[in-house]
PDB file of C-alpha atoms in Angstrom:
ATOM      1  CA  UNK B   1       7.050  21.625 -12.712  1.00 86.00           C
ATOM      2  CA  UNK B   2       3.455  20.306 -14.020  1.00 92.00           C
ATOM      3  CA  UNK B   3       1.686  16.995 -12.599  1.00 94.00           C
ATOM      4  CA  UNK B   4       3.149  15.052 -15.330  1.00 96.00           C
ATOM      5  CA  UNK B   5       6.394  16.016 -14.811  1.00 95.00           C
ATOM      6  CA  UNK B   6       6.499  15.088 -11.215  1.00 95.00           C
ATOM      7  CA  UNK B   7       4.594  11.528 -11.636  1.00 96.00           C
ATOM      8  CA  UNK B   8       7.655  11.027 -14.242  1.00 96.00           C
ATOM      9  CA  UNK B   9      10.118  11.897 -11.702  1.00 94.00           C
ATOM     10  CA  UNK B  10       8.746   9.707  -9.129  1.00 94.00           C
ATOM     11  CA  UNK B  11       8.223   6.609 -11.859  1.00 95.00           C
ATOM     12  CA  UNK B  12      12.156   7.340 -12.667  1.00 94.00           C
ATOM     13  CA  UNK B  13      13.031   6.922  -9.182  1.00 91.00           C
ATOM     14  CA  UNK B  14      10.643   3.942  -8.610  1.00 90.00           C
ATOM     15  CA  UNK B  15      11.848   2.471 -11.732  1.00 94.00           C
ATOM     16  CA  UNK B  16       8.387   2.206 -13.103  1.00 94.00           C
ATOM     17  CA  UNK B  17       7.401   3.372 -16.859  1.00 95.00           C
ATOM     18  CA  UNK B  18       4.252   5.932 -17.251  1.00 96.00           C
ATOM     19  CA  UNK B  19       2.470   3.391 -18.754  1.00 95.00           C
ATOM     20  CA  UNK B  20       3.085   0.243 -16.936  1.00 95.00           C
ATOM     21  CA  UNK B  21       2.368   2.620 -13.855  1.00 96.00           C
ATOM     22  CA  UNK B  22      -1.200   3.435 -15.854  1.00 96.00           C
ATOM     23  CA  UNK B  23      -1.656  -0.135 -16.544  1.00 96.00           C
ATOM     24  CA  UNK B  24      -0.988  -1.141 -12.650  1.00 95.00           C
ATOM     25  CA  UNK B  25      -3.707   1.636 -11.540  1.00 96.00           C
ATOM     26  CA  UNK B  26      -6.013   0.420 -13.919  1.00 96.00           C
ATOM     27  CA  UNK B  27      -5.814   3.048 -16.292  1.00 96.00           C
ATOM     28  CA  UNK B  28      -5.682   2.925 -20.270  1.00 94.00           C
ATOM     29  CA  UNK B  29      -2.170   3.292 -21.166  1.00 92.00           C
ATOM     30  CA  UNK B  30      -1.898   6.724 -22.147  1.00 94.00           C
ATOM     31  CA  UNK B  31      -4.255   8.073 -19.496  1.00 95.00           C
ATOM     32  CA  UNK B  32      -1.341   9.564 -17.484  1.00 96.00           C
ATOM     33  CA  UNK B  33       0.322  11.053 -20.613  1.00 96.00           C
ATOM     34  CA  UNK B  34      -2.688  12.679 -21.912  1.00 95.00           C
ATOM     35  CA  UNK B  35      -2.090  14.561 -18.468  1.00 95.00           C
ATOM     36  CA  UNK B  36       0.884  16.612 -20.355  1.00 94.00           C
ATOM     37  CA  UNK B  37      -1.898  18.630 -21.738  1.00 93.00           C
ATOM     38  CA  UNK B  38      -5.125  18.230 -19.380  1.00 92.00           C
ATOM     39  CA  UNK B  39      -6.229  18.164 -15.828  1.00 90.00           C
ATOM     40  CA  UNK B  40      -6.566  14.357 -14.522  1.00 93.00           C
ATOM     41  CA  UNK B  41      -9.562  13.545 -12.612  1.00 92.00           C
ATOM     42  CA  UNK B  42      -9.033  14.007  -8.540  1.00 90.00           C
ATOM     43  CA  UNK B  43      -9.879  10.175  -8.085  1.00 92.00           C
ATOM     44  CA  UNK B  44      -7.390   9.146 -10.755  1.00 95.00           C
ATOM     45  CA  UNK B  45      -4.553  11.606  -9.072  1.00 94.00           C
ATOM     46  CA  UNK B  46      -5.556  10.382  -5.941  1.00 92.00           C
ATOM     47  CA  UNK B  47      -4.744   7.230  -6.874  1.00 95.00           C
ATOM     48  CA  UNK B  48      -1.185   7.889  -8.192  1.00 95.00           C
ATOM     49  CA  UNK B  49      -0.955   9.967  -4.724  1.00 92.00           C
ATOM     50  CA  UNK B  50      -1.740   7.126  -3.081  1.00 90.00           C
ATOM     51  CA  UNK B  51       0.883   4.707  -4.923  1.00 92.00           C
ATOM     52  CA  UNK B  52       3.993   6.777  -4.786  1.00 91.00           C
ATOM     53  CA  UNK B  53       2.871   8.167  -1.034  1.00 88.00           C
ATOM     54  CA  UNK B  54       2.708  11.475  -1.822  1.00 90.00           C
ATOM     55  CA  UNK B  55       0.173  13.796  -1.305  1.00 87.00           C
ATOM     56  CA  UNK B  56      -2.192  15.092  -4.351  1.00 89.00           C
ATOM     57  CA  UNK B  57      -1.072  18.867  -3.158  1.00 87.00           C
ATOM     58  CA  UNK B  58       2.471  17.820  -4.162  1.00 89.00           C
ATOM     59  CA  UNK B  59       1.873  16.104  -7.192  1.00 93.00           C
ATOM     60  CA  UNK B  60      -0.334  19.515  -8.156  1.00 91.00           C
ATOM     61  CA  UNK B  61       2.460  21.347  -7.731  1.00 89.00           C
ATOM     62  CA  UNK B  62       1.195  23.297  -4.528  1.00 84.00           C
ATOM     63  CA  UNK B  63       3.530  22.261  -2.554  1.00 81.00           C
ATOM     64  CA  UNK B  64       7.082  20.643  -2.151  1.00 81.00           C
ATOM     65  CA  UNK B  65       6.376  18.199   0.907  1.00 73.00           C
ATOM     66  CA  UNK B  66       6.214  14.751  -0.667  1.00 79.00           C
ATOM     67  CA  UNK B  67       4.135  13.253   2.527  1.00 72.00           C
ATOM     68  CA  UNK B  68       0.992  14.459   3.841  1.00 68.00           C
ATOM     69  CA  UNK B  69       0.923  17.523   4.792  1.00 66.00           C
ATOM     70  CA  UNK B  70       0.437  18.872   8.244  1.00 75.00           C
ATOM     71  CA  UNK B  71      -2.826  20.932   9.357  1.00 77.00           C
ATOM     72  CA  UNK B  72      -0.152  24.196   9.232  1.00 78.00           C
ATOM     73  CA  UNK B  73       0.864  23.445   5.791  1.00 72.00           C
ATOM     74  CA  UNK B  74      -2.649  21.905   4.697  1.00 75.00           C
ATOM     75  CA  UNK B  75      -3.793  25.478   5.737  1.00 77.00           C
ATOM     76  CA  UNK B  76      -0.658  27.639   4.328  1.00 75.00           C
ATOM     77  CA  UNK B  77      -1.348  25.567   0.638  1.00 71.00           C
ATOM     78  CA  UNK B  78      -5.135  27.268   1.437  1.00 73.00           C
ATOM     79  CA  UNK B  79      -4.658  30.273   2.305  1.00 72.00           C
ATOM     80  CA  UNK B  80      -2.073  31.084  -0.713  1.00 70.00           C
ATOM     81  CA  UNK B  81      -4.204  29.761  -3.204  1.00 68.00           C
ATOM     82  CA  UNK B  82      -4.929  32.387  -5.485  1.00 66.00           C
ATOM     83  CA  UNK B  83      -8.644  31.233  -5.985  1.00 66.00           C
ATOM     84  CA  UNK B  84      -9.083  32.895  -2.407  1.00 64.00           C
ATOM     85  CA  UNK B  85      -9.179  36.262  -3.593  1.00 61.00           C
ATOM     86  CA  UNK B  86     -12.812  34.952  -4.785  1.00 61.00           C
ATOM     87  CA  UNK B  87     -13.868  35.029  -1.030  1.00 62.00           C
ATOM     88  CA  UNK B  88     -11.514  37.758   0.414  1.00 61.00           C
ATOM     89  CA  UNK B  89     -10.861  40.681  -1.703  1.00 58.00           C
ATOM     90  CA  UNK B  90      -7.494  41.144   0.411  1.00 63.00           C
ATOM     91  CA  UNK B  91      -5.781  38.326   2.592  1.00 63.00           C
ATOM     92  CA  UNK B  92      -5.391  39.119   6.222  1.00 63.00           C
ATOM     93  CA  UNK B  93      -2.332  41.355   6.724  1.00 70.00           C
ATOM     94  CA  UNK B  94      -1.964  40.631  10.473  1.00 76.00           C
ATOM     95  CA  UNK B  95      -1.489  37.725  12.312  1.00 80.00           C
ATOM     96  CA  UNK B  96      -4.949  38.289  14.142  1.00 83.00           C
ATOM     97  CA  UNK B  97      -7.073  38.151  11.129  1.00 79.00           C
ATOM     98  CA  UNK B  98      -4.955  35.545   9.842  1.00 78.00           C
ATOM     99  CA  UNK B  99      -5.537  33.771  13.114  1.00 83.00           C
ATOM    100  CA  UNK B 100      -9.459  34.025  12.573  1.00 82.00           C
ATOM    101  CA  UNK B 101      -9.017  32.538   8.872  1.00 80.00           C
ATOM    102  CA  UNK B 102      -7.659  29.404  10.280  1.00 81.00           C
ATOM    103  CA  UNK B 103     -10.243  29.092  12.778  1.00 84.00           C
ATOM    104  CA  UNK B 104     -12.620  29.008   9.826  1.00 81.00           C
ATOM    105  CA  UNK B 105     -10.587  26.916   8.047  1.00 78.00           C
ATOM    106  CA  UNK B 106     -10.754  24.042  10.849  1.00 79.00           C
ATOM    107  CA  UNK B 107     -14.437  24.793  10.918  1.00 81.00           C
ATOM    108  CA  UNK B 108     -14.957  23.813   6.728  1.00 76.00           C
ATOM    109  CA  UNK B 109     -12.379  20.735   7.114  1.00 71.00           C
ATOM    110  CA  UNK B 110     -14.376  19.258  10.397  1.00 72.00           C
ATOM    111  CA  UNK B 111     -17.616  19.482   8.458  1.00 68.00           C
ATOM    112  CA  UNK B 112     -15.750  18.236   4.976  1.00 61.00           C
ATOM    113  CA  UNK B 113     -14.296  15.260   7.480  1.00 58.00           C
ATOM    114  CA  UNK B 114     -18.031  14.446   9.512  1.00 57.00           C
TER     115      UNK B 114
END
């Protein structure tokens, strides 16, 4: 399912067109369609995150969870992202190295968060 897709389900639901949902986040009207065929900007997702309360990982597709996700499942959307390879050539295959990825992981999201 792309990013346009689920912002359409979740308008549907919230009985809310695309574009009177653009309109209301201060977009131009076809902003969020144009998304059909282009990445939106993080702040302008963010913003649609932030109106349905969902999390941006969901409305990427990365995950299923509709709320924010936990620091487990924050780090499990992470670690399975396939742009990792570009720092590991091979994920950790036991739970000890996997173990010592997470640690790193809280390391990069307390300095992302200071």
């Amino acid at each position: 399912m792309t990013t346009f897709e689920r912002i359409q389900g979740l308008a549907k639901t919230q009985k809310i067109s695309i574009k009177d949902l653009a309109l209301k986040l201060g977009f131009g009207e076809n902003t969020i369609y144009r998304w059909k065929h282009q990445e939106p900007k993080g702040t302008d997702l963010a913003k649609v995150a932030n109106y349905f309360n969902v999390s941006t990982d969901y409305l990427l597709g990365r995950t299923d969870v509709k709320g924010p996700l936990s620091e487990e499942e924050e780090f499990e959307v992470f670690a399975k992202n396939p742009d990792m390879e570009r720092w590991y050539r091979n994920m950790p295959d036991n739970e000890e190295e996997m173990e010592r990825l997470y640690e790193i992981w809280k390391l990069f999201k307390k300095d992302e968060n200071s």
